[in-house]
Amino acid sequence: MENLYDILEKSPIFNGLGINDIQLLLNEINYQIKKFTKDELIAMRDDQCNALLIVVEGSVKGEMLDLSGKVIKIEDIEAPRPLASAFIFGKQNRFPVDIIANGDAKILKIAKPDVLIMFQKSEQVLKNYLNAISNRTQFLTRKLFFLSFKTIREKIAFYLSELYKQQQNDKLILPLTQREMSELFGVARPSLARGFAELQDLGMIDVDRKTITIRNKRDLLGLVNQ
Amino acid sequence: MENLYDILEKSPIFNGLGINDIQLLLNEINYQIKKFTKDELIAMRDDQCNALLIVVEGSVKGEMLDLSGKVIKIEDIEAPRPLASAFIFGKQNRFPVDIIANGDAKILKIAKPDVLIMFQKSEQVLKNYLNAISNRTQFLTRKLFFLSFKTIREKIAFYLSELYKQQQNDKLILPLTQREMSELFGVARPSLARGFAELQDLGMIDVDRKTITIRNKRDLLGLVNQ
């Protein structure tokens, strides 16, 4: 395993801190490193979530059962990302999904009281944590908004109109990957690609990898303003 | 206007602090009180959100335009609740909706650097704030989950099965109001009431205000496990 501090330096929770700062900070609190092997259960849905967990080696996945009992994978979380950070505080502080190791994995575990000590000792770590939870809330707020559109074309047109407001240019650079966009829109990746292709066939946009050129702004915006 | 500290003592952000603690804390930071009159715009959608805003008198509403340009009211926020607390930190720190005064209103405004000073001076305020954002994320996560059910009956049956796991009793006490449930499920209140009435007509539950008695657990759970 790579040195713990080297790994944590790349974690969003310790963003902006040097290896020495992280070492000093961890020396002031209690923490554990837990090892897991492939398919081992790390936490069960509805288990109390009372510690900050950061994947420091390997990767884990969030899973849940759908109504028919079939397993649905929600997402993979790889080192050095934190797990379920929005579920340590708040009223419903329980894991929203099962957490399972994808292979050999190590998890850094910091109990909630020690997390609070860390926040008092390092404003940077506090800000990083606030950013992490706020990003999650902001993502979910946008995702709920996108769910109110009926078709994929409407979602894409609305998204491009937002980018146009920000970038003020007919040539738009997509800031999200295909995976991130399909997650935000709540649609499968092939359907998303088909949506872009249809708008291109209709002469509204040109697609060239990450660059979208708007060809017919009126018709494109018309899709979301009817 | 009631004394500022008396009002803030009831705000979730200052939960657990006495009037004197709040006064001492506010003496150490900069803040402003801003006055608004009926229908005045407090913040516009997409405006930078770089201060904590707490309604200290009156009430405000969050509004946005739907695709046809019609105004949709998202929610009312009354004194002493905070506004858009999940949008001060994070990448997309912009107001998600327009904020408009419902009548005469006063807002306490604390800039982001002073919010961070407050967090360093009072672990209780920090915890309250972390709880507030986490509650929001948890609510949105559950709401997205409920959106995956097709019918209102399925939503209710799943919700009751969750309550049954927690309360371990055939007589369930509903912890949410009708308004909160309809918001969580993303359905109108009359449809929600109709859903409960239908499950009662089918002999699966008895409804008596806040108490739901499960009459036929197998059929009820069958609605979500098919």
Short mmCIF file of C-alpha atoms in Angstrom, two decimals:
data_model
loop_
_atom_site.label_atom_id
_atom_site.label_comp_id
_atom_site.label_asym_id
_atom_site.label_seq_id
_atom_site.Cartn_x
_atom_site.Cartn_y
_atom_site.Cartn_z
CA MET A 1 0.00 0.00 0.00
CA GLU A 2 1.16 3.49 -0.90
CA ASN A 3 1.90 5.64 2.17
CA LEU A 4 -1.36 6.62 3.94
CA TYR A 5 -0.55 10.35 3.94
CA ASP A 6 0.35 10.31 0.24
CA ILE A 7 -3.06 8.83 -0.53
CA LEU A 8 -4.97 11.18 1.76
CA GLU A 9 -3.28 14.19 0.18
CA LYS A 10 -5.30 13.36 -2.96
CA SER A 11 -8.61 12.94 -1.07
CA PRO A 12 -11.18 15.75 -1.46
CA ILE A 13 -11.48 15.82 2.35
CA PHE A 14 -7.81 16.82 2.73
CA ASN A 15 -7.65 19.03 -0.36
CA GLY A 16 -5.18 21.92 0.10
CA LEU A 17 -3.27 20.25 2.96
CA GLY A 18 0.31 19.02 2.62
CA ILE A 19 1.49 15.59 3.72
CA ASN A 20 2.95 17.06 6.93
CA ASP A 21 -0.29 18.90 7.81
CA ILE A 22 -2.26 15.67 7.37
CA GLN A 23 0.20 13.73 9.52
CA LEU A 24 0.03 16.35 12.30
CA LEU A 25 -3.77 16.42 12.14
CA LEU A 26 -4.17 12.63 12.29
CA ASN A 27 -1.75 12.49 15.23
CA GLU A 28 -4.25 14.55 17.23
CA ILE A 29 -7.22 12.23 16.73
CA ASN A 30 -8.12 8.56 16.89
CA TYR A 31 -8.63 6.61 13.69
CA GLN A 32 -8.61 3.03 12.45
CA ILE A 33 -7.63 1.35 9.20
CA LYS A 34 -9.92 -1.57 8.36
CA LYS A 35 -9.16 -4.24 5.77
CA PHE A 36 -11.78 -5.94 3.57
CA THR A 37 -11.62 -8.65 0.93
CA LYS A 38 -13.62 -9.03 -2.30
CA ASP A 39 -17.43 -9.08 -1.78
CA GLU A 40 -17.12 -8.42 1.97
CA LEU A 41 -19.92 -6.30 3.44
CA ILE A 42 -18.53 -3.01 4.82
CA ALA A 43 -21.85 -1.50 5.92
CA MET A 44 -25.48 -2.51 5.53
CA ARG A 45 -28.28 -0.24 4.35
CA ASP A 46 -29.91 1.33 7.45
CA ASP A 47 -26.83 0.70 9.65
CA GLN A 48 -26.00 3.71 11.85
CA CYS A 49 -23.48 5.93 10.08
CA ASN A 50 -21.44 7.50 12.87
CA ALA A 51 -17.95 7.71 11.40
CA LEU A 52 -16.26 9.26 8.40
CA LEU A 53 -15.10 6.48 6.06
CA ILE A 54 -12.50 7.17 3.39
CA VAL A 55 -11.46 4.47 0.92
CA VAL A 56 -7.63 4.45 1.07
CA GLU A 57 -6.95 1.36 -1.03
CA GLY A 58 -8.98 -0.44 -3.68
CA SER A 59 -12.61 0.35 -4.41
CA VAL A 60 -16.05 -0.36 -2.98
CA LYS A 61 -19.55 -0.25 -4.41
CA GLY A 62 -22.93 0.96 -3.18
CA GLU A 63 -25.71 -1.53 -3.90
CA MET A 64 -29.37 -1.95 -3.14
CA LEU A 65 -32.15 -4.40 -3.88
CA ASP A 66 -34.90 -3.29 -6.24
CA LEU A 67 -38.53 -4.22 -5.63
CA SER A 68 -38.14 -7.64 -7.24
CA GLY A 69 -35.09 -8.44 -5.07
CA LYS A 70 -32.62 -7.86 -7.91
CA VAL A 71 -29.30 -6.20 -6.96
CA ILE A 72 -28.80 -2.71 -8.44
CA LYS A 73 -25.33 -1.21 -8.31
CA ILE A 74 -25.61 2.48 -7.44
CA GLU A 75 -21.98 3.54 -7.84
CA ASP A 76 -18.32 2.59 -7.43
CA ILE A 77 -16.26 4.61 -4.97
CA GLU A 78 -12.51 4.42 -5.38
CA ALA A 79 -9.60 5.49 -3.19
CA PRO A 80 -9.22 8.21 -1.96
CA ARG A 81 -12.93 9.20 -1.94
CA PRO A 82 -15.08 9.41 1.22
CA LEU A 83 -18.18 7.23 1.68
CA ALA A 84 -21.69 8.49 2.51
CA SER A 85 -20.37 11.80 3.89
CA ALA A 86 -23.85 13.36 3.86
CA PHE A 87 -25.13 10.66 6.23
CA ILE A 88 -22.90 11.19 9.29
CA PHE A 89 -24.84 14.23 10.49
CA GLY A 90 -28.58 14.94 10.28
CA LYS A 91 -31.63 13.09 11.56
CA GLN A 92 -31.54 10.02 9.32
CA ASN A 93 -27.85 9.19 9.83
CA ARG A 94 -27.97 5.70 8.37
CA PHE A 95 -26.28 4.25 5.29
CA PRO A 96 -28.63 4.70 2.30
CA VAL A 97 -27.26 1.58 0.52
CA ASP A 98 -25.22 -1.57 1.21
CA ILE A 99 -21.46 -0.95 0.89
CA ILE A 100 -19.44 -3.89 -0.46
CA ALA A 101 -15.73 -4.28 -1.30
CA ASN A 102 -14.99 -4.73 -5.03
CA GLY A 103 -11.68 -6.44 -4.20
CA ASP A 104 -9.06 -6.07 -1.47
CA ALA A 105 -9.77 -2.68 0.08
CA LYS A 106 -8.75 -0.57 3.05
CA ILE A 107 -10.92 2.00 4.76
CA LEU A 108 -9.82 4.80 7.07
CA LYS A 109 -12.44 5.20 9.79
CA ILE A 110 -12.69 8.38 11.91
CA ALA A 111 -15.49 8.43 14.54
CA LYS A 112 -17.85 11.42 14.53
CA PRO A 113 -16.40 13.12 17.69
CA ASP A 114 -12.92 12.95 16.12
CA VAL A 115 -14.28 14.34 12.86
CA LEU A 116 -15.51 17.36 14.84
CA ILE A 117 -12.08 17.75 16.49
CA MET A 118 -10.51 17.70 13.03
CA PHE A 119 -12.91 20.46 11.90
CA GLN A 120 -11.96 22.62 14.90
CA LYS A 121 -8.23 22.09 14.23
CA SER A 122 -8.32 22.66 10.48
CA GLU A 123 -10.65 25.18 8.85
CA GLN A 124 -9.50 23.80 5.48
CA VAL A 125 -10.76 20.28 6.27
CA LEU A 126 -14.04 21.78 7.52
CA LYS A 127 -14.44 23.75 4.28
CA ASN A 128 -13.62 20.65 2.20
CA TYR A 129 -16.28 18.67 4.07
CA LEU A 130 -18.89 21.43 3.74
CA ASN A 131 -18.08 21.58 0.02
CA ALA A 132 -18.44 17.81 -0.30
CA ILE A 133 -21.91 17.66 1.30
CA SER A 134 -23.06 20.83 -0.45
CA ASN A 135 -21.94 19.47 -3.83
CA ARG A 136 -24.03 16.38 -3.18
CA THR A 137 -27.11 18.45 -2.26
CA GLN A 138 -26.62 20.67 -5.29
CA PHE A 139 -26.27 17.64 -7.57
CA LEU A 140 -29.46 16.06 -6.16
CA THR A 141 -31.38 19.36 -6.47
CA ARG A 142 -30.40 19.62 -10.15
CA LYS A 143 -31.13 15.94 -10.76
CA LEU A 144 -34.65 16.35 -9.35
CA PHE A 145 -35.13 19.36 -11.59
CA PHE A 146 -33.99 17.40 -14.68
CA LEU A 147 -36.45 14.63 -13.80
CA SER A 148 -39.27 17.14 -14.42
CA PHE A 149 -38.49 17.11 -18.17
CA LYS A 150 -40.27 14.39 -20.13
CA THR A 151 -37.88 13.72 -22.99
CA ILE A 152 -34.11 13.39 -23.27
CA ARG A 153 -34.11 16.06 -25.98
CA GLU A 154 -35.71 18.53 -23.54
CA LYS A 155 -33.13 17.67 -20.89
CA ILE A 156 -30.25 18.22 -23.32
CA ALA A 157 -31.75 21.44 -24.69
CA PHE A 158 -32.25 22.82 -21.17
CA TYR A 159 -28.74 21.81 -20.17
CA LEU A 160 -27.25 23.48 -23.25
CA SER A 161 -29.29 26.64 -22.60
CA GLU A 162 -27.80 26.77 -19.09
CA LEU A 163 -24.28 26.34 -20.48
CA TYR A 164 -25.01 29.04 -23.05
CA LYS A 165 -25.93 31.48 -20.24
CA GLN A 166 -22.62 30.69 -18.50
CA GLN A 167 -20.29 30.54 -21.50
CA GLN A 168 -21.94 33.20 -23.73
CA ASN A 169 -20.69 31.50 -26.88
CA ASP A 170 -22.23 29.42 -29.68
CA LYS A 171 -19.39 26.93 -29.27
CA LEU A 172 -20.05 25.27 -25.92
CA ILE A 173 -17.54 23.15 -24.02
CA LEU A 174 -19.25 20.35 -22.08
CA PRO A 175 -17.85 20.40 -18.52
CA LEU A 176 -19.31 16.98 -17.64
CA THR A 177 -18.34 13.55 -18.91
CA GLN A 178 -20.95 11.34 -20.64
CA ARG A 179 -21.17 9.34 -17.42
CA GLU A 180 -21.78 12.43 -15.27
CA MET A 181 -24.39 13.76 -17.68
CA SER A 182 -26.26 10.47 -17.84
CA GLU A 183 -26.25 10.37 -14.03
CA LEU A 184 -27.51 13.96 -13.76
CA PHE A 185 -30.27 13.40 -16.34
CA GLY A 186 -31.21 9.99 -14.93
CA VAL A 187 -30.94 8.28 -18.35
CA ALA A 188 -28.78 5.47 -19.74
CA ARG A 189 -25.64 6.47 -21.64
CA PRO A 190 -26.71 5.10 -25.06
CA SER A 191 -30.02 7.04 -24.82
CA LEU A 192 -28.07 10.20 -24.02
CA ALA A 193 -25.81 9.70 -27.07
CA ARG A 194 -28.92 9.09 -29.21
CA GLY A 195 -30.48 12.33 -27.89
CA PHE A 196 -27.44 14.35 -28.96
CA ALA A 197 -27.40 12.61 -32.36
CA GLU A 198 -31.10 13.42 -32.91
CA LEU A 199 -30.57 17.11 -32.16
CA GLN A 200 -27.68 17.05 -34.63
CA ASP A 201 -29.86 15.37 -37.31
CA LEU A 202 -32.46 18.10 -36.75
CA GLY A 203 -29.78 20.69 -37.55
CA MET A 204 -29.92 22.33 -34.11
CA ILE A 205 -26.40 21.46 -32.97
CA ASP A 206 -23.10 20.01 -34.18
CA VAL A 207 -21.40 17.55 -31.87
CA ASP A 208 -17.61 17.19 -31.88
CA ARG A 209 -16.56 15.30 -28.74
CA LYS A 210 -16.67 17.82 -25.87
CA THR A 211 -17.56 20.76 -28.15
CA ILE A 212 -21.18 21.45 -29.06
CA THR A 213 -21.81 24.14 -31.65
CA ILE A 214 -25.29 25.66 -31.59
CA ARG A 215 -26.64 25.86 -35.18
CA ASN A 216 -30.24 26.87 -34.57
CA LYS A 217 -30.68 28.56 -31.20
CA ARG A 218 -34.37 29.40 -31.71
CA ASP A 219 -35.46 25.82 -32.37
CA LEU A 220 -33.21 24.46 -29.62
CA LEU A 221 -34.55 26.85 -26.97
CA GLY A 222 -38.04 26.28 -28.38
CA LEU A 223 -37.79 22.70 -27.07
CA VAL A 224 -37.69 23.95 -23.48
CA ASN A 225 -39.90 27.06 -23.82
CA GLN A 226 -43.15 25.70 -25.13
CA MET B 1 -39.94 43.26 16.02
CA GLU B 2 -39.30 40.73 18.76
CA ASN B 3 -35.73 40.90 20.12
CA LEU B 4 -33.24 39.49 17.58
CA TYR B 5 -31.65 37.08 20.06
CA ASP B 6 -35.05 35.75 21.19
CA ILE B 7 -35.88 34.94 17.57
CA LEU B 8 -32.50 33.36 16.80
CA GLU B 9 -32.77 31.15 19.87
CA LYS B 10 -35.59 29.34 18.00
CA SER B 11 -33.63 29.03 14.75
CA PRO B 12 -32.29 25.56 13.86
CA ILE B 13 -28.87 27.18 13.26
CA PHE B 14 -28.64 28.29 16.91
CA ASN B 15 -30.36 25.24 18.41
CA GLY B 16 -28.99 24.43 21.88
CA LEU B 17 -27.54 27.92 22.48
CA GLY B 18 -28.95 30.33 25.07
CA ILE B 19 -29.74 33.98 24.34
CA ASN B 20 -26.48 35.07 26.00
CA ASP B 21 -24.37 32.61 23.98
CA ILE B 22 -25.95 33.91 20.75
CA GLN B 23 -25.32 37.52 21.75
CA LEU B 24 -21.66 36.81 22.58
CA LEU B 25 -21.20 34.91 19.32
CA LEU B 26 -22.74 37.63 17.14
CA ASN B 27 -20.58 40.25 18.91
CA GLU B 28 -17.53 38.51 17.51
CA ILE B 29 -18.58 38.63 13.86
CA ASN B 30 -19.98 41.05 11.30
CA TYR B 31 -23.60 40.76 10.24
CA GLN B 32 -26.34 42.86 8.69
CA ILE B 33 -30.11 43.05 9.06
CA LYS B 34 -31.83 43.77 5.74
CA LYS B 35 -35.45 44.90 5.39
CA PHE B 36 -37.74 43.94 2.53
CA THR B 37 -41.33 44.80 1.64
CA LYS B 38 -44.04 42.62 0.02
CA ASP B 39 -43.03 41.15 -3.38
CA GLU B 40 -39.49 42.57 -3.16
CA LEU B 41 -36.81 40.38 -4.74
CA ILE B 42 -34.30 39.20 -2.11
CA ALA B 43 -32.14 37.07 -4.40
CA MET B 44 -32.42 35.96 -8.01
CA ARG B 45 -31.98 32.42 -9.27
CA ASP B 46 -28.30 31.94 -10.25
CA ASP B 47 -27.13 34.89 -8.06
CA GLN B 48 -23.94 34.04 -6.14
CA CYS B 49 -24.84 32.70 -2.71
CA ASN B 50 -21.99 33.81 -0.45
CA ALA B 51 -23.70 34.55 2.85
CA LEU B 52 -25.87 32.74 5.36
CA LEU B 53 -29.37 34.27 5.28
CA ILE B 54 -31.78 33.70 8.16
CA VAL B 55 -35.35 35.03 8.02
CA VAL B 56 -35.80 36.87 11.34
CA GLU B 57 -39.16 38.51 10.67
CA GLY B 58 -42.01 37.68 8.30
CA SER B 59 -41.73 35.06 5.57
CA VAL B 60 -40.29 34.68 2.09
CA LYS B 61 -40.95 32.30 -0.77
CA GLY B 62 -38.80 30.41 -3.26
CA GLU B 63 -40.16 30.66 -6.81
CA MET B 64 -39.14 29.62 -10.27
CA LEU B 65 -40.50 29.85 -13.81
CA ASP B 66 -41.64 26.65 -15.45
CA LEU B 67 -40.98 25.96 -19.12
CA SER B 68 -44.01 27.95 -20.24
CA GLY B 69 -42.93 30.98 -18.20
CA LYS B 70 -45.54 30.34 -15.47
CA VAL B 71 -44.44 31.06 -11.87
CA ILE B 72 -44.22 27.97 -9.64
CA LYS B 73 -43.94 28.51 -5.91
CA ILE B 74 -41.45 26.02 -4.46
CA GLU B 75 -41.85 26.72 -0.75
CA ASP B 76 -42.48 29.31 1.95
CA ILE B 77 -39.71 29.91 4.47
CA GLU B 78 -40.73 31.59 7.70
CA ALA B 79 -38.76 33.18 10.54
CA PRO B 80 -36.48 31.88 12.05
CA ARG B 81 -35.45 29.44 9.28
CA PRO B 82 -32.26 29.78 7.18
CA LEU B 83 -32.40 30.21 3.39
CA ALA B 84 -30.57 28.03 0.85
CA SER B 85 -28.03 26.82 3.43
CA ALA B 86 -26.82 24.03 1.14
CA PHE B 87 -25.79 26.58 -1.51
CA ILE B 88 -23.20 28.67 0.39
CA PHE B 89 -20.46 26.06 0.02
CA GLY B 90 -19.78 23.71 -2.89
CA LYS B 91 -19.04 24.27 -6.57
CA GLN B 92 -22.43 25.56 -7.72
CA ASN B 93 -22.91 28.12 -4.95
CA ARG B 94 -25.78 29.99 -6.57
CA PHE B 95 -29.39 30.41 -5.48
CA PRO B 96 -31.43 27.58 -7.02
CA VAL B 97 -34.64 29.70 -7.12
CA ASP B 98 -35.79 33.33 -6.90
CA ILE B 99 -36.35 34.45 -3.30
CA ILE B 100 -39.19 36.94 -2.80
CA ALA B 101 -40.66 38.56 0.35
CA ASN B 102 -44.24 37.47 1.14
CA GLY B 103 -44.80 40.69 3.13
CA ASP B 104 -42.64 42.89 5.34
CA ALA B 105 -39.63 40.75 6.17
CA LYS B 106 -36.22 41.06 7.78
CA ILE B 107 -33.21 38.93 6.94
CA LEU B 108 -30.06 38.43 9.00
CA LYS B 109 -27.08 38.21 6.63
CA ILE B 110 -23.74 36.73 7.70
CA ALA B 111 -21.00 36.64 5.04
CA LYS B 112 -19.28 33.29 4.39
CA PRO B 113 -15.95 34.18 6.15
CA ASP B 114 -17.92 35.19 9.28
CA VAL B 115 -19.94 31.96 9.07
CA LEU B 116 -16.63 30.08 9.23
CA ILE B 117 -15.51 32.15 12.25
CA MET B 118 -18.81 31.26 13.95
CA PHE B 119 -18.16 27.56 13.26
CA GLN B 120 -14.70 27.79 14.84
CA LYS B 121 -16.09 29.60 17.92
CA SER B 122 -19.09 27.34 18.47
CA GLU B 123 -19.02 23.62 17.79
CA GLN B 124 -22.77 23.58 18.47
CA VAL B 125 -23.50 26.01 15.61
CA LEU B 126 -21.23 23.97 13.35
CA LYS B 127 -23.09 20.77 14.25
CA ASN B 128 -26.44 22.48 13.69
CA TYR B 129 -25.33 23.63 10.27
CA LEU B 130 -23.95 20.19 9.31
CA ASN B 131 -27.25 18.68 10.47
CA ALA B 132 -29.23 21.20 8.39
CA ILE B 133 -27.39 20.46 5.12
CA SER B 134 -27.27 16.73 5.81
CA ASN B 135 -31.03 16.66 6.48
CA ARG B 136 -31.57 18.32 3.12
CA THR B 137 -29.35 15.79 1.31
CA GLN B 138 -31.05 12.91 3.10
CA PHE B 139 -34.49 14.26 2.19
CA LEU B 140 -33.50 14.63 -1.48
CA THR B 141 -31.97 11.14 -1.56
CA ARG B 142 -35.21 9.65 -0.21
CA LYS B 143 -37.34 11.77 -2.53
CA LEU B 144 -35.37 10.53 -5.56
CA PHE B 145 -35.89 6.99 -4.31
CA PHE B 146 -39.66 7.50 -3.93
CA LEU B 147 -39.80 8.85 -7.48
CA SER B 148 -38.77 5.39 -8.70
CA PHE B 149 -42.17 3.98 -7.66
CA LYS B 150 -44.85 4.25 -10.30
CA THR B 151 -48.03 4.50 -8.22
CA ILE B 152 -48.99 6.37 -5.06
CA ARG B 153 -50.12 3.06 -3.51
CA GLU B 154 -46.60 1.66 -3.98
CA LYS B 155 -45.08 4.76 -2.42
CA ILE B 156 -47.37 4.53 0.61
CA ALA B 157 -46.83 0.77 0.98
CA PHE B 158 -43.05 1.19 0.84
CA TYR B 159 -43.17 4.06 3.32
CA LEU B 160 -45.31 2.02 5.74
CA SER B 161 -42.96 -0.97 5.39
CA GLU B 162 -40.06 1.32 6.39
CA LEU B 163 -42.01 2.60 9.40
CA TYR B 164 -42.87 -0.98 10.34
CA LYS B 165 -39.16 -1.88 10.39
CA GLN B 166 -38.49 1.07 12.72
CA GLN B 167 -41.53 0.83 15.00
CA GLN B 168 -41.98 -3.00 15.06
CA ASN B 169 -45.71 -2.64 15.68
CA ASP B 170 -48.90 -3.15 13.63
CA LYS B 171 -50.12 0.22 14.88
CA LEU B 172 -47.87 2.76 13.17
CA ILE B 173 -47.57 6.41 14.15
CA LEU B 174 -46.94 8.63 11.13
CA PRO B 175 -44.01 10.93 11.98
CA LEU B 176 -44.60 13.24 8.99
CA THR B 177 -47.45 15.64 8.34
CA GLN B 178 -49.60 15.26 5.19
CA ARG B 179 -47.70 18.19 3.71
CA GLU B 180 -44.29 16.63 4.42
CA MET B 181 -45.39 13.26 3.03
CA SER B 182 -46.78 14.78 -0.15
CA GLU B 183 -43.49 16.68 -0.59
CA LEU B 184 -41.41 13.53 -0.02
CA PHE B 185 -43.52 11.44 -2.42
CA GLY B 186 -43.72 14.23 -5.00
CA VAL B 187 -47.54 14.00 -5.23
CA ALA B 188 -50.39 16.44 -4.54
CA ARG B 189 -52.05 16.25 -1.13
CA PRO B 190 -55.52 15.13 -2.36
CA SER B 191 -53.90 12.27 -4.34
CA LEU B 192 -52.05 11.21 -1.21
CA ALA B 193 -55.26 11.14 0.84
CA ARG B 194 -56.93 9.15 -1.94
CA GLY B 195 -54.06 6.64 -1.90
CA PHE B 196 -54.50 6.02 1.83
CA ALA B 197 -58.29 5.72 1.39
CA GLU B 198 -57.85 3.13 -1.39
CA LEU B 199 -55.54 0.97 0.74
CA GLN B 200 -58.16 1.19 3.50
CA ASP B 201 -60.93 0.15 1.08
CA LEU B 202 -58.79 -2.84 0.04
CA GLY B 203 -58.69 -3.91 3.72
CA MET B 204 -54.90 -3.56 3.99
CA ILE B 205 -54.83 -0.72 6.54
CA ASP B 206 -57.06 1.31 8.86
CA VAL B 207 -56.46 5.04 8.93
CA ASP B 208 -57.20 7.07 12.06
CA ARG B 209 -55.50 10.46 11.76
CA LYS B 210 -51.82 9.91 12.58
CA THR B 211 -52.29 6.21 13.42
CA ILE B 212 -52.21 3.59 10.68
CA THR B 213 -53.13 0.03 11.68
CA ILE B 214 -51.84 -2.67 9.37
CA ARG B 215 -54.68 -5.18 8.67
CA ASN B 216 -53.14 -7.31 5.94
CA LYS B 217 -49.35 -7.16 6.00
CA ARG B 218 -48.84 -9.73 3.24
CA ASP B 219 -50.91 -7.88 0.65
CA LEU B 220 -49.51 -4.52 1.68
CA LEU B 221 -45.89 -5.66 1.37
CA GLY B 222 -46.83 -7.51 -1.80
CA LEU B 223 -47.41 -4.11 -3.42
CA VAL B 224 -43.70 -3.29 -3.11
CA ASN B 225 -42.21 -6.78 -3.53
CA GLN B 226 -43.50 -7.90 -6.88
#
